[in-house]
Amino acid sequence: MNRLVVASNRVVDPECGPGAGGLVVSVLEALRNREGLWLGWNGEIVASEEDLSISRQNFEGITLVVTPLTEADYNEYYLGFSNSSLWPVHHYRLDLAKFTQESAEGYRRVNDRFADMLHPLLKRTDLIWAHDYHLIPLGANLRERGVNNAIGFFLHIPFPPPDVLAAMPEHGWLIDALLQYDLVGFQTSVDQANFCRFVCEFLGGKMRSQDTLFAAGKTLNTGVFPVGIDVDAFISIATSPEAEVRIERLYRRGESRVNILGVDRLDYSKGLPDRLRAFKRFLELYPQHRKAATLMQIASPTREDVQAYIDIRRELEGLSGEINGEFGDFDWTPVRYIHRLVSRETLAALYRGSQVGLVTPLRDGMNLVAKEYVAAQDENDPGVLVLSRFAGAAEALEEALIVNPYDTDEVAQAIQRAITMSRDERMERHQALISRIRLGDAHSWSKKFIHALEACRCCTAA
Ligand code: ADQ
């Protein structure tokens, strides 16, 4: 079996372990099976390039190779090009995207450095798997260094329509870089189609089959690999005796009889202000639920040095204050807004204790919260998932109540429908949803990608 080499912006934290997060668990499992190597940033920042070092660490049989970033790298590669240019463009938000020459150079510099670090560690037969928008050029950088191994890339975030991408100043070389991979994987068929359309319409590429493109003199394989969660691990956290105690503590002693839950990184792509407005509309349309229904919104801090994230936080705090001011009473707080990271155990209890899981991003690659919410439910009395049609998860999770997150009336009506749904219908929907998330869990995700990557080279050799 060939060794697997993974490169991603961050690697698993050896101090905290994998947790139950889908991505880390599945990547870790695939690496363990192949005595793998994982390269990335260790989360530390140093003053200048002279302070950079590479360290190796063994974690559960796999080798972690990590490096810090310099302050300039952090500002230009991470906050700059990755999170202020690529992230907004890929989430269809050209209005929030910022482009500077320095950030593009910082992005190229860090990707070059990662390739320099990785190149001497590679064996001829290694399978190489690069992850996400931070590392788009890594494969091309390795090719420039003479690496002829099978190299795959998986994009965790959406791929925008051709005209949106074309507005981004640096898009040309990024697409050329993607063409250097053997396999490029996407979360949904919409993302895959957007990419293929770009290559065909702007670069004269030709589709050879549904998943195969011919462009720039070479064949590129693409595929749809929806990310999943470790379903059994999540169920076991949600059904443990400790979870029962937690639910009691978090909810039952509370004032609310209907718990509606949102869990997200505090990111503008997650549609939090629209969600709060929809909840407000729900209280206006269905006054019978006043004093009974509470929206608990857990929003973990993220990228707090980027202005757009400072703005969204302010907007959200303003909105929740406004709703509480208008509707709240001495014995009822309509919106409970919690701005912090919470443990997997608490999350699982929150999911299980809520009647409605409100997952309404404006655009999302997949959205693992939707799958975690389903996994955590009591199968005999499950809650209802209200899911944005613009989350990648909606492509498979048909039995959720699918909504347009921009339409506050529609979301308000879906909340009402969820709350009043019969137990039989809830159980039926839940059964279908849990089968779907089992079918596409974290383990099958990494297995399918790696098999497809291996197959690329088998076909070429034949
Ligand atoms: P994210 O944008 O981070 O991931 P998501 O898929 O929802 O979004 O994953 C978030 C993870 O963080 C979940 O496991 C969730 O439980 C956890 N989380 C969120 N808020 C938390 C909080 N307050 N405390 C603790 N944990 C919290 C990116 C893409 C997604 C894609 C994933 C995986 O943007 O579209 O689904 O990668 O590919």
CSV table of C-alpha atoms in Angstrom, one decimal, residues 97-394:
chain,number,residue,atom,x,y,z
A,97,ALA,CA,-13.2,40.6,-1.3
A,98,LYS,CA,-9.9,42.5,-1.0
A,99,PHE,CA,-7.0,42.1,-3.4
A,100,THR,CA,-3.5,43.3,-2.8
A,101,GLN,CA,-0.2,42.4,-4.5
A,102,GLU,CA,1.4,41.8,-1.1
A,103,SER,CA,-1.2,39.2,0.0
A,104,ALA,CA,-0.9,37.4,-3.4
A,105,GLU,CA,2.9,37.3,-3.0
A,106,GLY,CA,2.6,36.1,0.6
A,107,TYR,CA,0.3,33.3,-0.6
A,108,ARG,CA,2.7,32.2,-3.3
A,109,ARG,CA,5.6,32.4,-0.8
A,110,VAL,CA,4.1,30.2,1.8
A,111,ASN,CA,3.0,27.6,-0.8
A,112,ASP,CA,6.5,27.6,-2.2
A,113,ARG,CA,7.9,27.1,1.3
A,114,PHE,CA,5.5,24.2,1.9
A,115,ALA,CA,6.6,22.6,-1.4
A,116,ASP,CA,10.3,23.1,-0.4
A,117,MET,CA,9.6,21.4,3.0
A,118,LEU,CA,7.7,18.5,1.5
A,119,HIS,CA,9.8,17.7,-1.6
A,120,PRO,CA,12.8,16.2,0.2
A,121,LEU,CA,10.5,14.0,2.4
A,122,LEU,CA,8.7,12.4,-0.5
A,123,LYS,CA,9.1,8.8,-1.7
A,124,ARG,CA,8.5,8.0,-5.4
A,125,THR,CA,5.4,6.0,-4.6
A,126,ASP,CA,3.7,8.4,-2.2
A,127,LEU,CA,0.1,9.4,-2.8
A,128,ILE,CA,-0.1,13.2,-2.1
A,129,TRP,CA,-3.3,14.9,-1.0
A,130,ALA,CA,-3.5,18.7,-0.7
A,131,HIS,CA,-6.4,20.3,1.1
A,132,ASP,CA,-8.4,23.4,0.6
A,133,TYR,CA,-8.1,26.9,-0.7
A,134,HIS,CA,-5.0,27.8,1.3
A,135,LEU,CA,-2.9,25.3,-0.8
A,136,ILE,CA,-4.2,25.5,-4.3
A,137,PRO,CA,-0.8,26.0,-5.9
A,138,LEU,CA,1.0,23.3,-3.9
A,139,GLY,CA,0.6,20.6,-6.5
A,140,ALA,CA,2.0,22.8,-9.3
A,141,ASN,CA,4.9,23.8,-7.0
A,142,LEU,CA,5.7,20.2,-6.4
A,143,ARG,CA,5.5,19.5,-10.2
A,144,GLU,CA,8.1,22.3,-10.7
A,145,ARG,CA,10.4,20.5,-8.4
A,146,GLY,CA,10.2,17.3,-10.5
A,147,VAL,CA,7.6,15.4,-8.4
A,148,ASN,CA,5.7,13.0,-10.6
A,149,ASN,CA,3.7,11.3,-8.0
A,150,ALA,CA,-0.1,11.1,-8.0
A,151,ILE,CA,-1.3,14.4,-6.4
A,152,GLY,CA,-4.9,15.1,-5.5
A,153,PHE,CA,-6.6,18.2,-4.2
A,154,PHE,CA,-9.8,18.6,-2.3
A,155,LEU,CA,-11.7,21.9,-2.1
A,156,HIS,CA,-13.7,22.1,1.2
A,157,ILE,CA,-15.4,25.3,0.2
A,158,PRO,CA,-17.7,26.1,-2.8
A,159,PHE,CA,-16.4,26.7,-6.3
A,160,PRO,CA,-18.0,29.9,-7.6
A,161,PRO,CA,-19.7,30.3,-11.0
A,162,PRO,CA,-17.2,31.2,-13.8
A,163,ASP,CA,-18.2,34.9,-14.0
A,164,VAL,CA,-17.6,35.4,-10.2
A,165,LEU,CA,-14.2,33.7,-10.3
A,166,ALA,CA,-13.2,35.7,-13.4
A,167,ALA,CA,-13.6,38.9,-11.5
A,168,MET,CA,-10.8,37.9,-9.2
A,169,PRO,CA,-7.5,39.4,-10.3
A,170,GLU,CA,-5.3,36.3,-9.6
A,171,HIS,CA,-7.6,33.6,-10.9
A,172,GLY,CA,-5.7,32.7,-14.1
A,173,TRP,CA,-2.6,31.2,-12.5
A,174,LEU,CA,-4.7,29.5,-9.7
A,175,ILE,CA,-6.8,27.6,-12.3
A,176,ASP,CA,-3.6,26.7,-14.2
A,177,ALA,CA,-2.3,25.4,-10.9
A,178,LEU,CA,-5.4,23.3,-10.4
A,179,LEU,CA,-4.8,21.7,-13.8
A,180,GLN,CA,-1.5,20.2,-12.5
A,181,TYR,CA,-3.3,17.8,-10.1
A,182,ASP,CA,-4.3,14.3,-11.1
A,183,LEU,CA,-7.6,14.6,-9.3
A,184,VAL,CA,-9.5,17.7,-8.1
A,185,GLY,CA,-12.4,16.9,-5.7
A,186,PHE,CA,-15.4,19.0,-4.8
A,187,GLN,CA,-18.1,18.8,-2.2
A,188,THR,CA,-21.1,19.0,-4.6
A,189,SER,CA,-22.0,18.5,-8.3
A,190,VAL,CA,-22.7,22.2,-8.5
A,191,ASP,CA,-19.1,23.0,-7.5
A,192,GLN,CA,-17.7,20.5,-9.9
A,193,ALA,CA,-19.9,21.9,-12.7
A,194,ASN,CA,-18.8,25.5,-12.0
A,195,PHE,CA,-15.1,24.4,-12.2
A,196,CYS,CA,-15.6,22.4,-15.4
A,197,ARG,CA,-17.6,25.3,-17.0
A,198,PHE,CA,-14.8,27.7,-16.2
A,199,VAL,CA,-12.2,25.5,-17.8
A,200,CYS,CA,-14.3,24.9,-20.9
A,201,GLU,CA,-15.6,28.4,-21.4
A,202,PHE,CA,-12.5,30.4,-20.4
A,203,LEU,CA,-9.7,28.0,-21.3
A,204,GLY,CA,-11.1,26.1,-24.2
A,205,GLY,CA,-11.1,22.8,-22.3
A,206,LYS,CA,-13.2,19.9,-23.4
A,207,MET,CA,-15.2,17.4,-21.3
A,208,ARG,CA,-14.2,13.8,-22.0
A,209,SER,CA,-16.7,12.4,-19.6
A,210,GLN,CA,-18.8,13.6,-16.7
A,211,ASP,CA,-15.6,13.6,-14.5
A,212,THR,CA,-12.8,14.0,-17.0
A,213,LEU,CA,-11.6,17.2,-18.6
A,214,PHE,CA,-9.0,17.8,-21.3
A,215,ALA,CA,-7.3,21.2,-21.0
A,216,ALA,CA,-3.9,22.7,-21.5
A,217,GLY,CA,-2.6,19.5,-23.2
A,218,LYS,CA,-3.5,17.2,-20.3
A,219,THR,CA,-6.3,15.2,-18.8
A,220,LEU,CA,-7.6,16.1,-15.4
A,221,ASN,CA,-9.9,14.0,-13.3
A,222,THR,CA,-12.5,15.7,-11.2
A,223,GLY,CA,-15.0,14.2,-8.7
A,224,VAL,CA,-17.7,14.9,-6.1
A,225,PHE,CA,-16.8,13.7,-2.6
A,226,PRO,CA,-19.2,15.1,0.0
A,227,VAL,CA,-17.4,15.4,3.4
A,228,GLY,CA,-19.1,13.4,6.2
A,229,ILE,CA,-18.8,13.1,9.9
A,230,ASP,CA,-17.8,10.2,12.1
A,231,VAL,CA,-21.4,9.2,12.7
A,232,ASP,CA,-20.9,6.5,15.3
A,233,ALA,CA,-18.5,8.6,17.4
A,234,PHE,CA,-21.0,11.4,17.4
A,235,ILE,CA,-23.9,9.2,18.3
A,236,SER,CA,-22.0,7.7,21.2
A,237,ILE,CA,-21.2,11.2,22.6
A,238,ALA,CA,-24.8,12.3,22.2
A,239,THR,CA,-26.3,9.2,23.8
A,240,SER,CA,-23.8,8.8,26.8
A,241,PRO,CA,-25.2,9.1,30.3
A,242,GLU,CA,-23.2,12.3,30.7
A,243,ALA,CA,-25.1,13.8,27.7
A,244,GLU,CA,-28.4,13.2,29.5
A,245,VAL,CA,-27.1,15.1,32.5
A,246,ARG,CA,-25.8,17.9,30.3
A,247,ILE,CA,-29.2,18.2,28.4
A,248,GLU,CA,-30.9,18.5,31.8
A,249,ARG,CA,-28.5,21.2,32.9
A,250,LEU,CA,-28.6,23.1,29.6
A,251,TYR,CA,-32.2,23.0,28.7
A,252,ARG,CA,-34.7,21.4,31.1
A,253,ARG,CA,-34.2,23.8,33.9
A,254,GLY,CA,-34.4,26.6,31.5
A,255,GLU,CA,-37.4,28.8,30.8
A,256,SER,CA,-38.0,27.7,27.2
A,257,ARG,CA,-40.3,24.9,26.0
A,258,VAL,CA,-39.2,25.0,22.3
A,259,ASN,CA,-35.4,25.1,21.7
A,260,ILE,CA,-34.2,26.2,18.4
A,261,LEU,CA,-30.5,25.9,17.9
A,262,GLY,CA,-27.8,27.4,15.6
A,263,VAL,CA,-24.1,26.4,15.8
A,264,ASP,CA,-21.6,28.1,13.5
A,265,ARG,CA,-18.3,29.8,13.3
A,266,LEU,CA,-19.1,33.5,13.3
A,267,ASP,CA,-18.6,33.9,9.6
A,268,TYR,CA,-20.6,36.0,7.2
A,269,SER,CA,-21.1,33.0,4.9
A,270,LYS,CA,-23.2,31.3,7.6
A,271,GLY,CA,-26.2,33.7,7.3
A,272,LEU,CA,-26.5,34.6,11.0
A,273,PRO,CA,-28.1,38.0,10.7
A,274,ASP,CA,-30.6,36.6,8.2
A,275,ARG,CA,-31.3,33.8,10.6
A,276,LEU,CA,-32.0,36.2,13.5
A,277,ARG,CA,-34.3,38.2,11.2
A,278,ALA,CA,-36.2,35.0,10.3
A,279,PHE,CA,-36.6,34.2,14.0
A,280,LYS,CA,-37.9,37.7,14.6
A,281,ARG,CA,-40.4,37.2,11.7
A,282,PHE,CA,-41.4,33.8,13.3
A,283,LEU,CA,-42.2,35.6,16.5
A,284,GLU,CA,-44.3,38.2,14.6
A,285,LEU,CA,-46.1,35.6,12.5
A,286,TYR,CA,-46.8,33.1,15.3
A,287,PRO,CA,-47.2,35.1,18.5
A,288,GLN,CA,-48.5,31.9,20.3
A,289,HIS,CA,-44.8,30.9,20.6
A,290,ARG,CA,-43.7,34.0,22.4
A,291,LYS,CA,-42.5,33.1,25.8
A,292,ALA,CA,-42.1,29.5,24.7
A,293,ALA,CA,-39.5,29.5,21.9
A,294,THR,CA,-35.9,30.4,22.3
A,295,LEU,CA,-33.2,30.6,19.6
A,296,MET,CA,-29.9,29.6,21.1
A,297,GLN,CA,-27.1,30.7,18.7
A,298,ILE,CA,-23.6,29.5,19.4
A,299,ALA,CA,-21.1,31.4,17.3
A,300,SER,CA,-17.5,30.6,17.8
A,301,PRO,CA,-14.9,33.3,17.3
A,302,THR,CA,-13.0,33.1,14.0
A,303,ARG,CA,-10.6,35.3,11.9
A,304,GLU,CA,-11.1,38.2,14.3
A,305,ASP,CA,-8.4,40.3,12.7
A,306,VAL,CA,-10.3,40.6,9.5
A,307,GLN,CA,-12.7,43.7,9.3
A,308,ALA,CA,-15.6,41.8,7.7
A,309,TYR,CA,-15.6,39.5,10.8
A,310,ILE,CA,-15.5,42.4,13.2
A,311,ASP,CA,-18.5,43.9,11.3
A,312,ILE,CA,-20.6,40.7,11.4
A,313,ARG,CA,-20.0,40.3,15.1
A,314,ARG,CA,-21.2,43.8,15.7
A,315,GLU,CA,-24.3,43.3,13.5
A,316,LEU,CA,-25.2,40.1,15.3
A,317,GLU,CA,-24.8,41.6,18.8
A,318,GLY,CA,-27.0,44.5,17.7
A,319,LEU,CA,-29.7,42.3,16.2
A,320,SER,CA,-29.9,39.9,19.2
A,321,GLY,CA,-30.2,42.9,21.5
A,322,GLU,CA,-32.9,44.4,19.3
A,323,ILE,CA,-35.0,41.2,19.3
A,324,ASN,CA,-34.6,40.7,23.0
A,325,GLY,CA,-35.5,44.3,23.7
A,326,GLU,CA,-38.6,44.2,21.5
A,327,PHE,CA,-40.0,40.7,22.5
A,328,GLY,CA,-38.2,39.7,25.7
A,329,ASP,CA,-39.9,39.6,29.1
A,330,PHE,CA,-38.9,39.2,32.7
A,331,ASP,CA,-39.1,35.4,32.4
A,332,TRP,CA,-38.1,34.9,28.7
A,333,THR,CA,-35.1,35.8,26.6
A,334,PRO,CA,-35.9,35.1,23.0
A,335,VAL,CA,-32.3,35.0,21.7
A,336,ARG,CA,-29.5,33.5,23.7
A,337,TYR,CA,-26.3,34.4,21.8
A,338,ILE,CA,-23.1,32.7,23.0
A,339,HIS,CA,-19.9,33.8,21.4
A,340,ARG,CA,-17.5,31.0,22.2
A,341,LEU,CA,-16.1,27.6,21.3
A,342,VAL,CA,-17.9,24.8,23.2
A,343,SER,CA,-16.8,21.2,23.7
A,344,ARG,CA,-18.0,18.4,21.5
A,345,GLU,CA,-19.8,16.9,24.5
A,346,THR,CA,-21.8,20.1,25.1
A,347,LEU,CA,-22.5,20.5,21.4
A,348,ALA,CA,-23.9,17.0,21.2
A,349,ALA,CA,-26.1,17.7,24.2
A,350,LEU,CA,-27.3,21.0,22.7
A,351,TYR,CA,-28.2,19.3,19.4
A,352,ARG,CA,-30.1,16.5,21.2
A,353,GLY,CA,-32.0,18.8,23.4
A,354,SER,CA,-33.3,21.1,20.7
A,355,GLN,CA,-36.5,20.6,18.6
A,356,VAL,CA,-35.2,22.5,15.6
A,357,GLY,CA,-31.7,22.6,14.1
A,358,LEU,CA,-31.4,25.9,12.2
A,359,VAL,CA,-28.6,25.6,9.6
A,360,THR,CA,-29.1,28.4,7.2
A,361,PRO,CA,-25.8,29.5,5.6
A,362,LEU,CA,-26.0,31.8,2.6
A,363,ARG,CA,-23.3,29.6,1.0
A,364,ASP,CA,-21.4,26.7,2.5
A,365,GLY,CA,-19.1,24.0,1.1
A,366,MET,CA,-20.9,21.2,3.0
A,367,ASN,CA,-21.8,22.2,6.6
A,368,LEU,CA,-21.0,19.5,9.1
A,369,VAL,CA,-23.2,21.0,11.8
A,370,ALA,CA,-26.3,19.8,9.7
A,371,LYS,CA,-25.0,16.2,9.8
A,372,GLU,CA,-24.0,16.4,13.5
A,373,TYR,CA,-27.5,17.6,14.4
A,374,VAL,CA,-29.1,14.6,12.7
A,375,ALA,CA,-26.6,12.2,14.3
A,376,ALA,CA,-27.3,13.5,17.8
A,377,GLN,CA,-31.1,13.1,17.7
A,378,ASP,CA,-33.1,10.7,19.7
A,379,GLU,CA,-34.5,8.4,17.0
A,380,ASN,CA,-37.8,7.9,18.9
A,381,ASP,CA,-38.4,11.7,19.3
A,382,PRO,CA,-36.1,13.5,16.9
A,383,GLY,CA,-35.8,17.2,16.2
A,384,VAL,CA,-36.2,18.7,12.7
A,385,LEU,CA,-33.4,20.0,10.6
A,386,VAL,CA,-34.1,23.3,8.7
A,387,LEU,CA,-31.4,23.5,6.1
A,388,SER,CA,-30.4,26.1,3.6
A,389,ARG,CA,-30.5,25.1,0.0
A,390,PHE,CA,-27.2,26.8,-0.4
A,391,ALA,CA,-25.3,24.4,2.0
A,392,GLY,CA,-23.5,21.6,0.2
A,393,ALA,CA,-25.3,19.2,2.6
A,394,ALA,CA,-28.6,20.0,1.0
